[in-house]
mmCIF file of C-alpha atoms in Angstrom:
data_model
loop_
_atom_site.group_PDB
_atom_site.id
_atom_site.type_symbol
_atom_site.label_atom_id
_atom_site.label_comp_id
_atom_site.label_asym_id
_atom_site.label_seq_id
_atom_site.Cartn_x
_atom_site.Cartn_y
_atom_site.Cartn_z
ATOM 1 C CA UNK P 1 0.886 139.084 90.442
ATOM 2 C CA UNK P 2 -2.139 137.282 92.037
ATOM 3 C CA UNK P 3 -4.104 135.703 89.462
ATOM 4 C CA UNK P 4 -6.431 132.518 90.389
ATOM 5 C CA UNK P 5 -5.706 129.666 87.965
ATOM 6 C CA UNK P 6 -7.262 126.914 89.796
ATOM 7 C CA UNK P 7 -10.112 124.578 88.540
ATOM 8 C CA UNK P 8 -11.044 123.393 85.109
ATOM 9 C CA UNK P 9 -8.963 125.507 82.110
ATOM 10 C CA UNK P 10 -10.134 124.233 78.296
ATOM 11 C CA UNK P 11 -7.202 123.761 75.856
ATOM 12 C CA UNK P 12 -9.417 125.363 73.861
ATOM 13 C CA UNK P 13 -9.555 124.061 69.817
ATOM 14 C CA UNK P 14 -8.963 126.849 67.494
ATOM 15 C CA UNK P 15 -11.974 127.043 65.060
ATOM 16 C CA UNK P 16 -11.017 127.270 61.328
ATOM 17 C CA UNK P 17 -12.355 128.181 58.046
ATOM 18 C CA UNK P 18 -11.851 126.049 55.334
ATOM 19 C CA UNK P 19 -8.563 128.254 54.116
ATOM 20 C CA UNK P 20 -6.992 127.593 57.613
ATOM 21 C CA UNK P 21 -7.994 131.254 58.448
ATOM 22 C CA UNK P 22 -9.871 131.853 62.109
ATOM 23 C CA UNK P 23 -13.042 131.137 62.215
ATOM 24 C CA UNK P 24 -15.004 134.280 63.916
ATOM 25 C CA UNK P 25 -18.148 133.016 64.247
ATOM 26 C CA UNK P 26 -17.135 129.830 65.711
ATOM 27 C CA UNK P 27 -14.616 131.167 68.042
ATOM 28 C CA UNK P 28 -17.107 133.331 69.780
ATOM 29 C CA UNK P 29 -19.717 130.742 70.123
ATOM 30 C CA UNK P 30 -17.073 128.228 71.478
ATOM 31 C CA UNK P 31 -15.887 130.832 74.045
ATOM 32 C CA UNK P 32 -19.665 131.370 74.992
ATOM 33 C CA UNK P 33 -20.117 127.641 75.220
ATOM 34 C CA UNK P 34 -16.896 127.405 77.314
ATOM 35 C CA UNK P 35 -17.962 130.424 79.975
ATOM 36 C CA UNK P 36 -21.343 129.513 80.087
ATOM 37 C CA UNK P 37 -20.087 126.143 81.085
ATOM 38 C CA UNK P 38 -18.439 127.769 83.986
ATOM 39 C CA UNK P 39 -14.826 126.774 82.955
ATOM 40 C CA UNK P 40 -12.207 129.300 85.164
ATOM 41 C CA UNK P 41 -10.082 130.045 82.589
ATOM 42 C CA UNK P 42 -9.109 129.165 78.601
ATOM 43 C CA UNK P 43 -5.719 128.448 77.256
ATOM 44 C CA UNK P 44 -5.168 128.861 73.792
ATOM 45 C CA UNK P 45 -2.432 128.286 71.371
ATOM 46 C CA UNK P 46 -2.290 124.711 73.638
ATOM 47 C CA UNK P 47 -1.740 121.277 71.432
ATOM 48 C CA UNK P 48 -5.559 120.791 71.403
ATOM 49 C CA UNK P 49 -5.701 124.599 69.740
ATOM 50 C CA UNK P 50 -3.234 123.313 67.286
ATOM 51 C CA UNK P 51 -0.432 125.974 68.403
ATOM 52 C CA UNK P 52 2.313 124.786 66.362
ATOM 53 C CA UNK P 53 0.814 124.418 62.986
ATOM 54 C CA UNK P 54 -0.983 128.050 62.959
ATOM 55 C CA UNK P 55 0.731 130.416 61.018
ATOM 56 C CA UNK P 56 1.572 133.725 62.926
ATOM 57 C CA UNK P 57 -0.910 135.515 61.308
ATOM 58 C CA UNK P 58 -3.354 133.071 62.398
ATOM 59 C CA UNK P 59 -2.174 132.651 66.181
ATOM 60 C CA UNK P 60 -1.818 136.805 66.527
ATOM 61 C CA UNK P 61 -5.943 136.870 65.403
ATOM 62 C CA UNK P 62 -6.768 134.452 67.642
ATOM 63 C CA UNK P 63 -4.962 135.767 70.698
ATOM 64 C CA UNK P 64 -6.221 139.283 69.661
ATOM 65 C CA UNK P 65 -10.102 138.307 68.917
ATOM 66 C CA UNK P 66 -9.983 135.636 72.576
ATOM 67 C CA UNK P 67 -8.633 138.451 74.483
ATOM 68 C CA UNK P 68 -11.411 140.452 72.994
ATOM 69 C CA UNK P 69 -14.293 138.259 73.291
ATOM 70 C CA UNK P 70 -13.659 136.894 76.540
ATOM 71 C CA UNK P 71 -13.771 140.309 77.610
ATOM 72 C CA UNK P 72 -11.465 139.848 81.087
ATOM 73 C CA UNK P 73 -14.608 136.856 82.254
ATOM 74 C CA UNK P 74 -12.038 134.239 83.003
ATOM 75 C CA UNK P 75 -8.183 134.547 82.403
ATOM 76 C CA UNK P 76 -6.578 134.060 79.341
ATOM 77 C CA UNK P 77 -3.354 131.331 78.768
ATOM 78 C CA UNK P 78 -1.636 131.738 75.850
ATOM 79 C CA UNK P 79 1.023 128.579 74.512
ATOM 80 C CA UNK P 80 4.057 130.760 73.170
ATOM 81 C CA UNK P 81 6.631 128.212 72.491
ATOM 82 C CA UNK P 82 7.953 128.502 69.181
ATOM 83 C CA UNK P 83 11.057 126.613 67.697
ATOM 84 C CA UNK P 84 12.425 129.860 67.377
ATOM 85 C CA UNK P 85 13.357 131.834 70.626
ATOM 86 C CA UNK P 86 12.304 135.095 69.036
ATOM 87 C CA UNK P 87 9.284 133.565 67.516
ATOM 88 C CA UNK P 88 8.495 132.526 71.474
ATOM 89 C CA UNK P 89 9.027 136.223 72.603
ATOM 90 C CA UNK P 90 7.448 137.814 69.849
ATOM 91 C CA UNK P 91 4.191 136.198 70.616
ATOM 92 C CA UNK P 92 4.420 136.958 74.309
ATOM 93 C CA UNK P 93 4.300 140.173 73.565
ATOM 94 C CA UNK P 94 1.701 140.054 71.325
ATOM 95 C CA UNK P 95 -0.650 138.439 74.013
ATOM 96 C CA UNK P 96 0.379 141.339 76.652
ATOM 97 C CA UNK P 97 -0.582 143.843 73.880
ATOM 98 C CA UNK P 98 -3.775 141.938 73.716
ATOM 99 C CA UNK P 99 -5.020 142.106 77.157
ATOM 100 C CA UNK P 100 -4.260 137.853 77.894
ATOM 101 C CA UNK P 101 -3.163 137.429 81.772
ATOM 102 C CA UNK P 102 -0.380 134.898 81.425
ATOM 103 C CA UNK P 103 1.386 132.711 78.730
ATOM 104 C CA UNK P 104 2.818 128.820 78.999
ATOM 105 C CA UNK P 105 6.234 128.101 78.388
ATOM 106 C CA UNK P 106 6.879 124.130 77.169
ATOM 107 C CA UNK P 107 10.233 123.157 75.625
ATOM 108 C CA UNK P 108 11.206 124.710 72.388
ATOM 109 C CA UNK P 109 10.524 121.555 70.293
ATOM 110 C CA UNK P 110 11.798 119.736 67.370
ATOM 111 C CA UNK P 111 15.445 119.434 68.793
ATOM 112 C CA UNK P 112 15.407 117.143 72.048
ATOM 113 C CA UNK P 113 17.488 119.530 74.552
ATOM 114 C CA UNK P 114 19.519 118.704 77.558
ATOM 115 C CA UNK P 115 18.016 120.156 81.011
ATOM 116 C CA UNK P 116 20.968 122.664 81.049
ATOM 117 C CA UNK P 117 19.440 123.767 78.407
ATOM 118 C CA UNK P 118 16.045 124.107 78.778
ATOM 119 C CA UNK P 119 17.459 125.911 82.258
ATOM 120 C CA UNK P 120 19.131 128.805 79.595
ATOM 121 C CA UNK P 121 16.540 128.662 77.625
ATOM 122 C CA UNK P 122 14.576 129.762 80.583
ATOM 123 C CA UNK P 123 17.012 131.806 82.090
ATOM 124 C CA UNK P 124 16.972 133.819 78.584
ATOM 125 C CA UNK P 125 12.998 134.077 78.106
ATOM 126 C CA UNK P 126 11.722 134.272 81.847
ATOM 127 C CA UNK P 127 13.335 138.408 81.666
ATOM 128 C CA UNK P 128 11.981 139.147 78.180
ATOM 129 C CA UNK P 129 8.334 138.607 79.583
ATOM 130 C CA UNK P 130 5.759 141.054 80.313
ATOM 131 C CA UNK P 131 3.127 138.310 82.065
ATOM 132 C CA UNK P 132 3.074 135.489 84.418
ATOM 133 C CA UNK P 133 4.266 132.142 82.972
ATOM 134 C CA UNK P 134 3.289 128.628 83.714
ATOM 135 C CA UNK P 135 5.685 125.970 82.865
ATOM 136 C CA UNK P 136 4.175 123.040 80.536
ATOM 137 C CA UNK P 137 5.321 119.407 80.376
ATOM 138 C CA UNK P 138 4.706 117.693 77.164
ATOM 139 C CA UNK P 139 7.121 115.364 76.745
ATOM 140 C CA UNK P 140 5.267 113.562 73.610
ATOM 141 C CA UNK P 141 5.147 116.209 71.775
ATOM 142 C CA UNK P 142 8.828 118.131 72.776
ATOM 143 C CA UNK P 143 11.358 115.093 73.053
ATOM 144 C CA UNK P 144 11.883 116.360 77.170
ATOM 145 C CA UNK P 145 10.247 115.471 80.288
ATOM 146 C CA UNK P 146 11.134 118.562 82.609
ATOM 147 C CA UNK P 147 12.869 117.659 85.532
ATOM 148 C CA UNK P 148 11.822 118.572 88.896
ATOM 149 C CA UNK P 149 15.082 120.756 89.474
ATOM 150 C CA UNK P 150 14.400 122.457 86.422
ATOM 151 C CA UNK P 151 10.689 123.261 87.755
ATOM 152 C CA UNK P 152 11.909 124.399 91.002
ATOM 153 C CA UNK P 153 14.658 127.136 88.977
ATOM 154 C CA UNK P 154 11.578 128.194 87.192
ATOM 155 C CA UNK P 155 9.253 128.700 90.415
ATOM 156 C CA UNK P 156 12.148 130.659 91.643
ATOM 157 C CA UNK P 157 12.386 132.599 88.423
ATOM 158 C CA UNK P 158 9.002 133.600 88.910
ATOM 159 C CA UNK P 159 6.206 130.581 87.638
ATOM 160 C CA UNK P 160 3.213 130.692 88.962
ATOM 161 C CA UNK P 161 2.892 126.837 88.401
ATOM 162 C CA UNK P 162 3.236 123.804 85.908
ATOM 163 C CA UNK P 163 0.805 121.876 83.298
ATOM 164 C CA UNK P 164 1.759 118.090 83.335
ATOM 165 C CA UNK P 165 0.870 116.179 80.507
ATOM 166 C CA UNK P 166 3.362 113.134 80.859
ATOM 167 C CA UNK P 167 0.321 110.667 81.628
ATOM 168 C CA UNK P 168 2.664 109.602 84.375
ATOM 169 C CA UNK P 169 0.426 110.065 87.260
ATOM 170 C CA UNK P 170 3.870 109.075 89.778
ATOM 171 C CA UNK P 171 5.810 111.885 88.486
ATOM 172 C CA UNK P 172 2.491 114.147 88.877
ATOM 173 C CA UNK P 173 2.234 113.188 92.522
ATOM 174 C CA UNK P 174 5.983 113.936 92.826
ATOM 175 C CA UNK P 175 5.436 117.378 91.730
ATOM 176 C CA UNK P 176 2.084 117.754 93.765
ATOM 177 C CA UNK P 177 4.721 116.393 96.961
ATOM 178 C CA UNK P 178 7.432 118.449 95.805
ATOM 179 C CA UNK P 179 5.975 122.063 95.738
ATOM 180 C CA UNK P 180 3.021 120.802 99.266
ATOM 181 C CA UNK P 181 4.592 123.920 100.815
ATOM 182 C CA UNK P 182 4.275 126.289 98.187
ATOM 183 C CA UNK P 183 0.231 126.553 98.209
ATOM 184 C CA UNK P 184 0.536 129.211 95.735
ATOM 185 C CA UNK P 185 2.727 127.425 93.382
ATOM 186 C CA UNK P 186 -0.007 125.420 91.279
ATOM 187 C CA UNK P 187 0.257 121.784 89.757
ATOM 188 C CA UNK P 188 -2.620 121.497 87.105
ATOM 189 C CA UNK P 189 -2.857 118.470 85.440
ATOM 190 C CA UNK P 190 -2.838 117.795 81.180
ATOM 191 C CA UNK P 191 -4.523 114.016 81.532
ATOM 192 C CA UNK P 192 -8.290 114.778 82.377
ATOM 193 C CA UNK P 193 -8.979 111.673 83.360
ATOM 194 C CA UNK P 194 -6.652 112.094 86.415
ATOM 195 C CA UNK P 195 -8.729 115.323 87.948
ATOM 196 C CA UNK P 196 -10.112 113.571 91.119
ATOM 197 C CA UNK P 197 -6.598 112.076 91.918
ATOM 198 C CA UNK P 198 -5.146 115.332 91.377
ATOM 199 C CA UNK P 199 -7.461 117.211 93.859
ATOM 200 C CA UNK P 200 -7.158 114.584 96.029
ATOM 201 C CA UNK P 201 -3.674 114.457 96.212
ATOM 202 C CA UNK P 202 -3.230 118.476 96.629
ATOM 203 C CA UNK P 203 -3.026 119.377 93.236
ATOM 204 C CA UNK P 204 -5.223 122.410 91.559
ATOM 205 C CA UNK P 205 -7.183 121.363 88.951
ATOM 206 C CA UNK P 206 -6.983 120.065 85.231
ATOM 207 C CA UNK P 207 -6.279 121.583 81.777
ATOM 208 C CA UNK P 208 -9.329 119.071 80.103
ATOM 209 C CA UNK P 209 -9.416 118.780 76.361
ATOM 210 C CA UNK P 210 -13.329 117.550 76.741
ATOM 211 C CA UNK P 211 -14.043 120.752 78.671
ATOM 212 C CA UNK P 212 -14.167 122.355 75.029
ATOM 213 C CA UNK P 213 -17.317 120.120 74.556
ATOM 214 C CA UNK P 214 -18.692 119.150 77.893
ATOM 215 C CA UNK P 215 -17.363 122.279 80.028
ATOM 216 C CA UNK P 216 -20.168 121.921 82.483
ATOM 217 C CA UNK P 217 -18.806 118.231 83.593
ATOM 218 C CA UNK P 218 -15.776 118.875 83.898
ATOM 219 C CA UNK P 219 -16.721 121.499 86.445
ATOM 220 C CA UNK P 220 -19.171 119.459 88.284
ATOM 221 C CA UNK P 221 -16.166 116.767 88.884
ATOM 222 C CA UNK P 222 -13.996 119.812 90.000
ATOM 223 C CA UNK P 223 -16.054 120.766 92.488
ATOM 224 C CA UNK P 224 -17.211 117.403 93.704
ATOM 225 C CA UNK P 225 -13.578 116.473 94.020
ATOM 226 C CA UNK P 226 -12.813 119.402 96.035
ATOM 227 C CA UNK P 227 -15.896 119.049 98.503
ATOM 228 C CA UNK P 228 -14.281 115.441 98.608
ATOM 229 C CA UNK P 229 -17.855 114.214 97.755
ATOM 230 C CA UNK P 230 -16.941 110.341 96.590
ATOM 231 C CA UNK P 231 -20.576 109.131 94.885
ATOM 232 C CA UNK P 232 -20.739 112.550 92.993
ATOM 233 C CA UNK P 233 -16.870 111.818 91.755
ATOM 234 C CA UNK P 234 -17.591 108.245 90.907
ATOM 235 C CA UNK P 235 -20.236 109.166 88.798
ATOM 236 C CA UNK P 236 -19.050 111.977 86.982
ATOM 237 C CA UNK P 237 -16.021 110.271 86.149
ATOM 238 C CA UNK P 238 -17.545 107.129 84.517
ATOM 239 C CA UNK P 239 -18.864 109.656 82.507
ATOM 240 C CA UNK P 240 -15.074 111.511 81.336
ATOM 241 C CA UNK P 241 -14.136 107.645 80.857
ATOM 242 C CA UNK P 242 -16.630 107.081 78.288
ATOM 243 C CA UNK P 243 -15.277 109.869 76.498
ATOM 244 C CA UNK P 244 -12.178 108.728 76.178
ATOM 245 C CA UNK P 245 -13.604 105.360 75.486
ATOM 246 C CA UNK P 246 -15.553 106.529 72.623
ATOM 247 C CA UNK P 247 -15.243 109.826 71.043
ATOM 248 C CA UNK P 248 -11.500 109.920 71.291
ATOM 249 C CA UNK P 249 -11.089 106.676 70.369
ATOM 250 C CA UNK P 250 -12.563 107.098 67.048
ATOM 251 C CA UNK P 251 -9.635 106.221 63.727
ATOM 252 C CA UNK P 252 -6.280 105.027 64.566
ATOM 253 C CA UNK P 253 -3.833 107.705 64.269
ATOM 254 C CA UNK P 254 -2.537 109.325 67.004
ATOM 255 C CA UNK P 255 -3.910 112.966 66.646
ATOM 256 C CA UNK P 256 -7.507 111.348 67.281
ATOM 257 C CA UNK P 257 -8.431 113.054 70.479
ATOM 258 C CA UNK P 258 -8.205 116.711 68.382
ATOM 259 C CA UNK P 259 -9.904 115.294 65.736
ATOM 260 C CA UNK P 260 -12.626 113.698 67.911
ATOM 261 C CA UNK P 261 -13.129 117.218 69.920
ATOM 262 C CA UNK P 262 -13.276 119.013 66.772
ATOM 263 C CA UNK P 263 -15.562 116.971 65.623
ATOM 264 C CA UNK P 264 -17.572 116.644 68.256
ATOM 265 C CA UNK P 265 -17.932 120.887 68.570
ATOM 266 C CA UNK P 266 -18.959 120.596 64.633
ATOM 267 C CA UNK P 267 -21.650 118.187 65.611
ATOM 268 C CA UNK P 268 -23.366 119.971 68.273
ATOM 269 C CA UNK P 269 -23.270 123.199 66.213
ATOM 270 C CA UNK P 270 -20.488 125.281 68.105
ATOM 271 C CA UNK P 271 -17.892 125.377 65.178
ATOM 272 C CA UNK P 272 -16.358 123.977 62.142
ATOM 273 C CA UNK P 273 -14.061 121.197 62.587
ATOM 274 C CA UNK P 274 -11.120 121.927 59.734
ATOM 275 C CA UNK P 275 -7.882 121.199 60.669
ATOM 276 C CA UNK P 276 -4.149 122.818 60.078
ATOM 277 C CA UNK P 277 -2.041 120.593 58.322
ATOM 278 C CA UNK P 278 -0.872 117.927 58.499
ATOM 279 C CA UNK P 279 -3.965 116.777 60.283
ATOM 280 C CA UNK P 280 -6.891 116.767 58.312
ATOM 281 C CA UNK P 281 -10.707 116.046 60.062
ATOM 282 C CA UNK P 282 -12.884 112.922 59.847
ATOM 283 C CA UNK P 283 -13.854 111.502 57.392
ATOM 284 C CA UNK P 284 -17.870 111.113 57.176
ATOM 285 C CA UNK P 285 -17.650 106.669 58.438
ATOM 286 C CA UNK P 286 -15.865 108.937 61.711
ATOM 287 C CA UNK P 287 -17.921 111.766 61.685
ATOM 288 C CA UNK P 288 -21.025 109.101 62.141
ATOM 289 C CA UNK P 289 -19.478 107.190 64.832
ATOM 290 C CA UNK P 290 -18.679 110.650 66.848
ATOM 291 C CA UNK P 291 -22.255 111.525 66.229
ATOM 292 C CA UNK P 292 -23.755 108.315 67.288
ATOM 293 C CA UNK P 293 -21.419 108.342 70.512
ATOM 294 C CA UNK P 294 -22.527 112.356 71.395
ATOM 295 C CA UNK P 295 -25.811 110.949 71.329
ATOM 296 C CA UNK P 296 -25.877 107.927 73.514
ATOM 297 C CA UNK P 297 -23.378 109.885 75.622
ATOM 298 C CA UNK P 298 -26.055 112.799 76.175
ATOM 299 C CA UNK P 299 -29.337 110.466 76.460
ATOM 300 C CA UNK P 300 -27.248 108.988 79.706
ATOM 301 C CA UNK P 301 -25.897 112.130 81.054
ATOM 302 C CA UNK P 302 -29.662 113.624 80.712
ATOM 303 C CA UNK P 303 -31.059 110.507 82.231
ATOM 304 C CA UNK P 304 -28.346 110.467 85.054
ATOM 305 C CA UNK P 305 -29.168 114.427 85.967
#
């Protein structure tokens, strides 16, 4: 199946109501903000959207009401691992029923697995799908760093490509040199901040947490990088640094960037920003910090335009 994955895809948040149920409102004016951004596609059910602490209830809605209010605009990704194999399958299914266009396959997590296992484990899924798959790498958050051999069974199983999210930008050149060519075979990366390396190198674009709350940035530096235009890039990228310098680097724990998108799409009046346990949202000391960094951050990137 031919289906264009390339450029800027949002892990998008899932908006929640304060009883951890989907948030209707707020998911339909997030996906508006996200399209009318220009983004060229939306993953949900990613670790941004909080995937594996939805209930199935709650991750069934939201692939349901996505699929429905994106209306076929830009594809739809949808995160199915599960620690449970069937759980994994059951919600592939689910998102074919629902009209999505491909689901993501990371490493069953909780137990760290062996790469002849995650090769079974693949071998056993990949013929129970209905959609094109993308492989994901997330080796903080699954206890395994895929190895190239095991992306190169799944490309031959059928992949259409593979989400990095080490942070090791080596090993995401190696992939990027390892699949050169195989131009339809794409290498998207997880770490935003690596984009313009990324397109520079040959790779295909980024899946970029602060696309949820800056979409229209994170496609300007897309398309700079790939008309190779170096004082566009330069400045667009300063301005994904200071993101990271400032709203994601809000509190101390490690589940900050989530918090600090959330929190940012509650301040600019897209959505709530409640959380599924066990992460909770800012406090209101955070919250003000966030809001005072949105601020200076969109006084600049007014100035600059």
């Amino acid at each position: 199946m031919t289906l264009n994955l390339r450029g800027i895809i949002p892990p998008m948040i899932t908006p929640l109501t304060e009883d951890y149920k989907l948030d209707y409102k707020g998911l339909k004016n997030l996906i508006e903000h996200l399209i009318s951004g220009g983004v060229h596609g939306i993953f949900i059910l990613g670790t941004n959207g909080e995937g594996p602490s939805l209930s199935n209830e709650v991750r069934k809605d939201l692939i349901t009401k996505s699929c429905e209010y994106i209306n076929k605009r830009v594809p739809v990704l949808v995160g199915i691992t599960d620690t449970s194999f069937e759980g994994s399958v059951e919600i592939a299914a689910h998102s074919k029923a629902s009209g999505a266009d491909a689901v993501v396959i990371a490493p069953p997590y909780y137990f760290p697995i062996s790469d002849a296992e995650m090769d079974e484990y693949l071998n056993t899924l990949i013929p129970k799908l209905e959609l094109p798959f993308l492989l994901y790498n997330m080796p903080s958050c699954t206890k395994m760093n895929l190895s190239l051999n095991t992306i190169k069974k799944g490309k031959e199983m059928g992949a259409l490509g593979v989400k990095d999210s080490s942070g090791d930008l080596d090993y995401l050149y190696n992939l990027i040199d390892a699949f050169k060519d195989s131009p339809e075979f794409l290498v998207i990366a997880g770490s935003e901040g690596y984009l313009p390396a990324t397109i520079k190198h040959g790779g295909d674009g980024a899946v970029a947490g602060g696309a949820n709350v800056f979409p229209k940035l994170f496609v300007e530096l897309y398309n700079a990088s790939v008309a190779k235009d170096d004082f566009k890039i330069a400045a667009l990228h300063r301005q994904v640094t200071q993101i990271d310098e400032t709203i994601y680097s809000v509190g101390t724990t490690a589940s900050r960037v989530t918090k600090g998108i959330k929190c940012a799409l509650s301040i600019k009046g897209i959505c709530e920003d409640h959380m599924a346990m066990p992460l909770h949202r800012f406090e209101q000391p955070e919250r003000e910090k966030v809001k005072c960094h949105i601020e200076n951050f969109e006084k600049e990137f007014m100035a600059e335009s």
